[in-house]
Coordinates of C-alpha atoms and ligand atoms in Angstrom, one line a residue:
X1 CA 24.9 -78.7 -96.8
X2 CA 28.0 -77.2 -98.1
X3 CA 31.2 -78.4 -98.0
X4 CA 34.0 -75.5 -97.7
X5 CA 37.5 -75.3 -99.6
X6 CA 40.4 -73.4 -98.5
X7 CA 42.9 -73.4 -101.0
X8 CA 46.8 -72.1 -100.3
X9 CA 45.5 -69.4 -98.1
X10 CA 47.5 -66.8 -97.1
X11 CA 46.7 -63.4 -95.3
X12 CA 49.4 -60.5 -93.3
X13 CA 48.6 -57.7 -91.7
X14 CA 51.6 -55.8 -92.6
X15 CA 54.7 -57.6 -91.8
X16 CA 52.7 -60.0 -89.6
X17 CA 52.0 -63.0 -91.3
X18 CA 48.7 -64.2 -90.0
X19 CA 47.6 -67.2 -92.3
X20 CA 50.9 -68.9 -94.3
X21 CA 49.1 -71.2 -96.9
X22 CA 46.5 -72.7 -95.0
X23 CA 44.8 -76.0 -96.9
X24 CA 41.4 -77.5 -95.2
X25 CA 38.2 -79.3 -96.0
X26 CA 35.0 -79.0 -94.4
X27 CA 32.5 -81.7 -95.4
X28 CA 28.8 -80.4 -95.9
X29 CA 27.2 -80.8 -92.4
X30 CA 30.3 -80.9 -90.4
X31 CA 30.8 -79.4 -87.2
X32 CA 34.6 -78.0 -87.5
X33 CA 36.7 -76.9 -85.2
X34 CA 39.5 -74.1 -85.0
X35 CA 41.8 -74.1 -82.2
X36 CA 45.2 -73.4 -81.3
X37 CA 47.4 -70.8 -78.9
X38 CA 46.5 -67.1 -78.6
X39 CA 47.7 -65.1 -81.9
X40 CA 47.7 -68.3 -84.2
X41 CA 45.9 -67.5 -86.8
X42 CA 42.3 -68.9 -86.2
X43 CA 40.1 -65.5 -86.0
X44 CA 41.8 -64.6 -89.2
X45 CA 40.9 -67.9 -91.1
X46 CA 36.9 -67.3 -90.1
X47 CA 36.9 -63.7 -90.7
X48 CA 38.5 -64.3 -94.4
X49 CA 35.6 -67.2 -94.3
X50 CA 33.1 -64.3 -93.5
X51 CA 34.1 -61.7 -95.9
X52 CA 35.3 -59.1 -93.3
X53 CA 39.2 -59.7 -94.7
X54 CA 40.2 -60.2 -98.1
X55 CA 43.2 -63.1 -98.4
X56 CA 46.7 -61.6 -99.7
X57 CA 46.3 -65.4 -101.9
X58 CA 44.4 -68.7 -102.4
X59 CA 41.0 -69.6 -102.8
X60 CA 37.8 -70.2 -100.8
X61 CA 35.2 -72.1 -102.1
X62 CA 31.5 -72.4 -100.9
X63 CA 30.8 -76.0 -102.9
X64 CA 32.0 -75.0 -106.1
X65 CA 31.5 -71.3 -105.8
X66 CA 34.4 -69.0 -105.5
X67 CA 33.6 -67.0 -102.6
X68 CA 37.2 -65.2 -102.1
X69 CA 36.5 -61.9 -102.7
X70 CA 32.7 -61.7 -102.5
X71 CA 31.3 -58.8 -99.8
X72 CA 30.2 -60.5 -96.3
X73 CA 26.5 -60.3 -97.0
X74 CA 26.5 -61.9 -100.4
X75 CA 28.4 -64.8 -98.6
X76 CA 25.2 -66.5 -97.1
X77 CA 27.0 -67.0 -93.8
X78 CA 25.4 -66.9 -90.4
X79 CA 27.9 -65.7 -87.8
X80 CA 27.4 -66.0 -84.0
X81 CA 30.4 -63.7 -82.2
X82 CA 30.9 -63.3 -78.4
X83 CA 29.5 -60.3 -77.5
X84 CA 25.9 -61.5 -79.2
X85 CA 25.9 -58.1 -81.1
X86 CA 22.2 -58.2 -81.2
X87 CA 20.2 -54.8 -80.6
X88 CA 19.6 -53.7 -76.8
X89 CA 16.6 -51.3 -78.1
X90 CA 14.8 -54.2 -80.0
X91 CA 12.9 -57.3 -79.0
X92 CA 13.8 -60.5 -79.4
X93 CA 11.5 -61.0 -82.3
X94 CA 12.7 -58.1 -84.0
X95 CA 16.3 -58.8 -83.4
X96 CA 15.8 -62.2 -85.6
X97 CA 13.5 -60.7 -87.9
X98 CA 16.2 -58.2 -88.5
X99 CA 17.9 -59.7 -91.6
X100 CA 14.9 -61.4 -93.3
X101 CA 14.1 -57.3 -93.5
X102 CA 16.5 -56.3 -94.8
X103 CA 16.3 -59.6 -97.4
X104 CA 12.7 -58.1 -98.1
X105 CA 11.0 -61.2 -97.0
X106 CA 7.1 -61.2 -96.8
X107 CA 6.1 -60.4 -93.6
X108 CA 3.9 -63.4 -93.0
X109 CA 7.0 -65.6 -94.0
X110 CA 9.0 -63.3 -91.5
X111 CA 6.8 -64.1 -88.9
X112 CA 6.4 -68.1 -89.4
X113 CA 10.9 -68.2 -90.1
X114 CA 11.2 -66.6 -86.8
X115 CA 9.1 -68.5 -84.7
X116 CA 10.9 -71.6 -86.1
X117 CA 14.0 -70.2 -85.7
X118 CA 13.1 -69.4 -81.8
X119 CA 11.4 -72.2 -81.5
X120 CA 14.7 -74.7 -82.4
X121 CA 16.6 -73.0 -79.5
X122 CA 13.4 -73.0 -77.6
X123 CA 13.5 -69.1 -77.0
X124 CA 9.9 -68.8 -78.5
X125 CA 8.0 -67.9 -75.3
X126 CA 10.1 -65.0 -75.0
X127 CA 9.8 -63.2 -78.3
X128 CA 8.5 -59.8 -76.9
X129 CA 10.8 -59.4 -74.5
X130 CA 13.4 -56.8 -74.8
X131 CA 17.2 -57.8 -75.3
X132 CA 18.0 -56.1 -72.0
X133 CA 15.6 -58.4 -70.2
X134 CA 17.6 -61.8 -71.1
X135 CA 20.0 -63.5 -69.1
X136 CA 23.5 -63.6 -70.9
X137 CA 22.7 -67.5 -72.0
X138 CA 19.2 -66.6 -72.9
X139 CA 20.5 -63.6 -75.5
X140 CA 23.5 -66.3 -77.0
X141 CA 20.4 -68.1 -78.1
X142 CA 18.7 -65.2 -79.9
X143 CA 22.2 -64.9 -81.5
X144 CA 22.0 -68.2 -82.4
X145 CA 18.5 -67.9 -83.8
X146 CA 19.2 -64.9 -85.8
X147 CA 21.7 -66.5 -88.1
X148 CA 20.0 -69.2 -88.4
X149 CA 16.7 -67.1 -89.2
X150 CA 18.2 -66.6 -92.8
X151 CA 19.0 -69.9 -93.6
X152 CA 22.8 -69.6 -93.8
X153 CA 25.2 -72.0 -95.9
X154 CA 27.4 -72.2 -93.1
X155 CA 27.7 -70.8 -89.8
X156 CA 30.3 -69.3 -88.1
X157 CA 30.9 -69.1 -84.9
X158 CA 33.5 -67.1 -82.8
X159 CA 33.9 -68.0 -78.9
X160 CA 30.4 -68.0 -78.9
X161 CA 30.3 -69.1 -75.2
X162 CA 33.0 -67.2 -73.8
X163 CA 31.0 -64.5 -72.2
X164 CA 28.8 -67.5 -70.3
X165 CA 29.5 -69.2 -66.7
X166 CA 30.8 -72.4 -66.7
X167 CA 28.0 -74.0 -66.0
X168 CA 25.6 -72.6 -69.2
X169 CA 28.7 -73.2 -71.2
X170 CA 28.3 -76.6 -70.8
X171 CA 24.4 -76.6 -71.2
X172 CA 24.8 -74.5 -74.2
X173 CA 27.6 -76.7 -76.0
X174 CA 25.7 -79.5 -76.6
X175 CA 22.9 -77.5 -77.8
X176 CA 24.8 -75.9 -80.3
X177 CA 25.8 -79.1 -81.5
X178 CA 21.8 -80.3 -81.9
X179 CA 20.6 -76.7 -83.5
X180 CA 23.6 -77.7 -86.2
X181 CA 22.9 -81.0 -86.5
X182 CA 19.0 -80.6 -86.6
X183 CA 19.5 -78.0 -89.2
X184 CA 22.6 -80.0 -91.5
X185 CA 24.3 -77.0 -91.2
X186 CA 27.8 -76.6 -91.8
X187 CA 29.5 -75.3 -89.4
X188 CA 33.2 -73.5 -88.6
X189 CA 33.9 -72.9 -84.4
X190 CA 36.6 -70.7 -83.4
X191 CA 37.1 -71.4 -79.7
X192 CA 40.4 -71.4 -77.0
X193 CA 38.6 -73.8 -74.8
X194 CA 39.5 -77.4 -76.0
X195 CA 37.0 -79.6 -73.6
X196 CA 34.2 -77.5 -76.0
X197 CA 36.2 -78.7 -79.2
X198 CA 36.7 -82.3 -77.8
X199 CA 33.1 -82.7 -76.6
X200 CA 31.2 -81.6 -79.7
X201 CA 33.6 -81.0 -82.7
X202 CA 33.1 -83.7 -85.8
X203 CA 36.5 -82.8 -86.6
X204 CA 39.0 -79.7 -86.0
X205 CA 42.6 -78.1 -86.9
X206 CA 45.1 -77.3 -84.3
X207 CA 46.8 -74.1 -86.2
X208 CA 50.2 -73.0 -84.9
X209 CA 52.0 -69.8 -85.7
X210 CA 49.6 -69.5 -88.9
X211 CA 50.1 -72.8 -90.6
X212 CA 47.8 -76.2 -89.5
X213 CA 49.4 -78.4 -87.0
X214 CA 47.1 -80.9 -87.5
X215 CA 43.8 -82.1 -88.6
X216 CA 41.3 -85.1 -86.8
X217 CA 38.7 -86.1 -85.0
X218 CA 38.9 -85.2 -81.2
X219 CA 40.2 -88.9 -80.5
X220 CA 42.7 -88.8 -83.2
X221 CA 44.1 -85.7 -81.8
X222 CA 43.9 -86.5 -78.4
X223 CA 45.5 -89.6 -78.8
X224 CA 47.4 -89.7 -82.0
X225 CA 48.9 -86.1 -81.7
X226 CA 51.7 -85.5 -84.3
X227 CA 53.9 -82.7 -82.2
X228 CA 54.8 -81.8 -78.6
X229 CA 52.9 -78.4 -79.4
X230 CA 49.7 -80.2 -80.2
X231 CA 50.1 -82.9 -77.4
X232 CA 50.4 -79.8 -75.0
X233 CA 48.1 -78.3 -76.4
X234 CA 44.8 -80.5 -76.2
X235 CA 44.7 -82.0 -72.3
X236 CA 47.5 -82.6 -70.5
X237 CA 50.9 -84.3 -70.7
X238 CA 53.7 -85.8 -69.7
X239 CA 56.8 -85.4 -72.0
X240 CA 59.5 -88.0 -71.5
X241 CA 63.4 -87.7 -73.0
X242 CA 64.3 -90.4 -74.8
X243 CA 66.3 -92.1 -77.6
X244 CA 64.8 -94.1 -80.6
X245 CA 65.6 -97.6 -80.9
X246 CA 63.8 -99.7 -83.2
X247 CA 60.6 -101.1 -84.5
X248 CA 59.2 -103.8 -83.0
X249 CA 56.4 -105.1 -85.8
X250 CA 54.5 -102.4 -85.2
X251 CA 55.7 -100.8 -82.1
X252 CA 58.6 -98.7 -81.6
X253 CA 60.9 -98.8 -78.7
X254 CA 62.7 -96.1 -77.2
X255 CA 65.2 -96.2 -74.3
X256 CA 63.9 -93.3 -71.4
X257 CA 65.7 -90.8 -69.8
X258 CA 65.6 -93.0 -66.7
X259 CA 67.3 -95.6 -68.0
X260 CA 64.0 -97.8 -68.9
X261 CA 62.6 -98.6 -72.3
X262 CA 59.3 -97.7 -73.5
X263 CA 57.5 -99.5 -76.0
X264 CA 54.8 -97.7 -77.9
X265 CA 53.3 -95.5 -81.5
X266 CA 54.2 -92.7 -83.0
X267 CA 51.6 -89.8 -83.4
X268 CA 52.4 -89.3 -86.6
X269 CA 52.2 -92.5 -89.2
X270 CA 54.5 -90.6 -91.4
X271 CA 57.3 -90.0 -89.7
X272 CA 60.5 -92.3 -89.0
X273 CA 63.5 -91.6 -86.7
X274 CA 66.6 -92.7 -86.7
X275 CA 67.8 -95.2 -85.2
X276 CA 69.5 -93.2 -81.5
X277 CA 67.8 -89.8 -82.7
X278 CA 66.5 -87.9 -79.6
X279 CA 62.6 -88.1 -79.4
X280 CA 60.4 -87.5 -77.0
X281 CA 57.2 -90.1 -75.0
X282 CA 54.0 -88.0 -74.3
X283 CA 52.1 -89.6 -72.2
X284 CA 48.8 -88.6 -70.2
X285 CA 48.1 -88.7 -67.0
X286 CA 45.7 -90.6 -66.2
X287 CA 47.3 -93.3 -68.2
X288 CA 49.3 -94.4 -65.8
X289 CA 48.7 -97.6 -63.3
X290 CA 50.1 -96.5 -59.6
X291 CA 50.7 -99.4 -57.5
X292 CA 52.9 -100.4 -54.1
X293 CA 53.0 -103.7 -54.9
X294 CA 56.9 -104.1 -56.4
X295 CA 58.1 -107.6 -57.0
X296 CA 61.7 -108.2 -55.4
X297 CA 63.0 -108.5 -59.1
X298 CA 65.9 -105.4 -59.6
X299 CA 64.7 -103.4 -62.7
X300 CA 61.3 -102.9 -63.2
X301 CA 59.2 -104.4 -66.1
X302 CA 59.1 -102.3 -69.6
X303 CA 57.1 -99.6 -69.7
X304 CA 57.2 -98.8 -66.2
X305 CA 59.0 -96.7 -63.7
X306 CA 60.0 -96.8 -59.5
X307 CA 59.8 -93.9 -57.7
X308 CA 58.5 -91.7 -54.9
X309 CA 55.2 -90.1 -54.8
X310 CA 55.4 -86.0 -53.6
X311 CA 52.6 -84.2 -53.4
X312 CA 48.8 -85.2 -54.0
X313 CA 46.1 -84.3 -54.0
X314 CA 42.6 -86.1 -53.8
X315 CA 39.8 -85.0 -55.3
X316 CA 37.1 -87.7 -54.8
X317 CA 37.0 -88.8 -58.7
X318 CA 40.6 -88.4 -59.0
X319 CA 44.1 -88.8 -57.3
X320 CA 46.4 -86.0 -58.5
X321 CA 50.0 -87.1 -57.9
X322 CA 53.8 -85.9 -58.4
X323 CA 55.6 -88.4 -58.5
X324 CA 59.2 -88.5 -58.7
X325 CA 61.3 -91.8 -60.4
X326 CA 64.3 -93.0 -58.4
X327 CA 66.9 -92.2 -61.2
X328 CA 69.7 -90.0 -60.8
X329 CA 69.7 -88.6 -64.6
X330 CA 66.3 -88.0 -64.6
X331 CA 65.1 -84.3 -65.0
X332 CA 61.3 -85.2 -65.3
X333 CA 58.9 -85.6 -62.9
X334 CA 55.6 -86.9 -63.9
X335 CA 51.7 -86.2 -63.3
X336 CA 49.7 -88.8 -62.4
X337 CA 46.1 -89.1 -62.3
X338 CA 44.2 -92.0 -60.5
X339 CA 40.5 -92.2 -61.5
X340 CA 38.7 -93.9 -59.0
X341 CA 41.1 -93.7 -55.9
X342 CA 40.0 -96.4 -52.8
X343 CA 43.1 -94.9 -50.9
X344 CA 45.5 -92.0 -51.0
X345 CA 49.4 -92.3 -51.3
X346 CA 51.0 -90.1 -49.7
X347 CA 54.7 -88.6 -49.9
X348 CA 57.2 -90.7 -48.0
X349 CA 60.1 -92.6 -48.6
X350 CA 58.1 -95.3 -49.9
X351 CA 58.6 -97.3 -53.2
X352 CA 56.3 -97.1 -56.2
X353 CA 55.7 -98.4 -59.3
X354 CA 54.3 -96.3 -62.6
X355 CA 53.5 -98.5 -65.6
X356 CA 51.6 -97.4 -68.5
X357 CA 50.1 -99.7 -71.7
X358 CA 52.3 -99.3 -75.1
X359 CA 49.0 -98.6 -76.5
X360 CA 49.2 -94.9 -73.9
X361 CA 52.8 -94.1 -74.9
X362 CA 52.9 -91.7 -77.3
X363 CA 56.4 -91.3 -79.5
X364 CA 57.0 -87.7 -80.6
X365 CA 59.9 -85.5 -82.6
X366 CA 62.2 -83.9 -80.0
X367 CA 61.4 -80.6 -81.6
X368 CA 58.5 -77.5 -81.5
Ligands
LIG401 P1 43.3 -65.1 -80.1 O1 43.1 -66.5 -79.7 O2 44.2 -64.4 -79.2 O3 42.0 -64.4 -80.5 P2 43.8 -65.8 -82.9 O4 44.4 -67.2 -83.0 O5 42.4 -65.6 -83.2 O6 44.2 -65.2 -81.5 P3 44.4 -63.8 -84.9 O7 43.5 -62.8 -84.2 O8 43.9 -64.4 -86.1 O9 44.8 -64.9 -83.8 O10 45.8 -63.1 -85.2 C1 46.8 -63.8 -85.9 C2 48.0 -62.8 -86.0 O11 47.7 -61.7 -86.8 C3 48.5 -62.3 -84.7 O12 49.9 -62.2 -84.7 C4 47.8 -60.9 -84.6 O13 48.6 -60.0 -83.8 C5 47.8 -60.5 -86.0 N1 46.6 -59.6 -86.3 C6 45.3 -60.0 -86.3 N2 44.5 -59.0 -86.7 C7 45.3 -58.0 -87.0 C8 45.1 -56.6 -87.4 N3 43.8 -56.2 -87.7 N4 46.2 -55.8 -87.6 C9 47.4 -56.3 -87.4 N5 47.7 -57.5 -87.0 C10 46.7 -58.4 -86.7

């Protein structure tokens, strides 16, 4: 199991800068995850991983090996891309047998490494077929067998499932995640699709115009994110204005464009507002509590919000909702999301009331 050090990395194509000193550690056996808008930077960082682009600076290291400027194939990487690139003319066998070939392997030690390797994504029974006889999940598997066929250090994977229907997508993402496991590898997924990176990932790195955003375990960047761009980024959101207060021990207050305070955390622990600096609340939809029942008191408790509800839309599960707060300042509307719906509210001129824990309300810089 190797861990994986990128040092100060920087790559341009040009005048484009792709990668602007990117630092990152993989731990040996960890599933990683790269993710982040179109253009960001992330098929960069794995092809400099791979070999295929040299770094204009920095360092990668394999454990304690330098592996910078080493050729692709001296690299010991298995890479999975989308398109499978495995050989139409060829059988499956033959496809994974491919590199332990050109390795000059012994044949019977050929023979019994890819039977294993089919065998661990249960593609076995079909090792004589030909490419062109696979369904598009069956030939990501053969892809997935032939890198791990030579034993890789790590494994590299770009939008591996991409190319597959939604519903093999989801078959095949936890799969991916057992062939890693079961083998320790170490392993660095490029994806756009973040319900792939929040389902399986150990850990992952939100990059952003070429530099990291930020770097956690799905939970931690789900709940804890540091900027609005990463908050939009992973799930979905609610941004409210607002201006910073105070602390409260550990809480933080802020006073909401409607008028109402908020109590809640910041996503990032090292960062500290002033005291009336504009900041923004991100919180998530389904984190809100939707209820008629408003008590006869004027203002509404902390934390919570009247308004009307606009449009909705049920969906069994879930209860989509607009819903609109009664204040005249108020540019936001907000997204609500009711699990578990017994009844619909619908739009009328009826009063509700929003009201979300501080644990839900996430306090953000009012910037990118
Ligand atoms: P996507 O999600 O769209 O695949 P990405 O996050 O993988 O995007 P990269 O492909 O790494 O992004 O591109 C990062 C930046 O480098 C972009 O601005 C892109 O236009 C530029 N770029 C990437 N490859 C090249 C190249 N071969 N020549 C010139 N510019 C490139």
């Amino acid at each position: 199991m190797v861990s994986i050090k990128i040092d100060r990395l920087v790559k341009s194509f040009g005048s484009t800068p792709a990668l602007c000193e990117i630092n990152l550690e993989i731990k040996g056996g960890e599933l990683f995850f790269l993710l982040g808008p179109s253009g960001c930077g992330k098929t960069t960082l794995l092809r400099c991983i791979a070999g295929f682009y040299i770094p204009d600076k920095g360092q990668i290291l394999f454990g304690n090996e330098d592996v910078t400027k080493l050729p692709p194939h001296k690299r010991n990487t298995g890479m999975v891309f989308q398109s499978y690139a495995l050989w139409p003319h060829m059988t499956v066998a033959q496809n994974v047998a491919f590199g332990l070939e050109e390795r000059k392997i012994p044949r019977d030690e050929i023979r019994q490494r890819v039977y294993d390797a089919l065998e661990s994504v249960r593609m076995a029974q079909f090792s004589e077929r030909k490419i062109t006889q696979l369904s598009g999940g069956q030939q990501q598997r053969v892809a997935l067998a032939r890198a791990l066929v030579i034993r890789p250090k790590c494994l590299l994977l770009d939008e591996p499932l991409s190319n597959l229907d939604a519903k093999l997508r989801l078959e095949m993402r936890t799969e991916i995640r057992k062939v890693c496991k079961d083998a320790g590898l170490t392993a660095i997924y490029v994806t756009h699709d973040q319900k792939e990176a929040l389902s399986i990932s150990d850990r992952m790195a939100i990059l952003e115009g070429g530099k990291i955003a930020q770097i956690g375990t799905p939970n931690e960047i789900y709940r804890r994110p540091h900027t609005k761009t990463v908050a939009d980024f992973i799930g979905e959101t609610n941004f409210i204005k607002a201006r910073f207060l105070q602390k409260d021990g550990e809480m933080w207050i802020a006073e909401s464009e409607f008028g109402q305070l908020f109590a809640g955390y910041p996503g990032n622990p090292k960062w500290t507002p002033s005291p009336n600096e504009s900041i923004l609340l991100s919180i998530r939809p389904e984190c809100w509590n939707l209820t008629d029942s408003i008590s006869n008191s004027s203002s509404p408790p902390r934390n919570s919000l009247i308004g009307k509800v606009g449009e909705s839309v049920y969906l069994g599960e879930v209860a989509q909702y607009r819903f609109v707060p009664n204040h005249p300042n108020g540019t936001s509307e907000l997204k609500i999301f009711e699990l578990n719906p017994r009844t619909v509210a619908r739009p009328s001129s009826k009063d509700y009331l929003v009201s979300v824990s501080p644990d839900d309300v996430v306090f953000l810089p009012n910037s990118a």
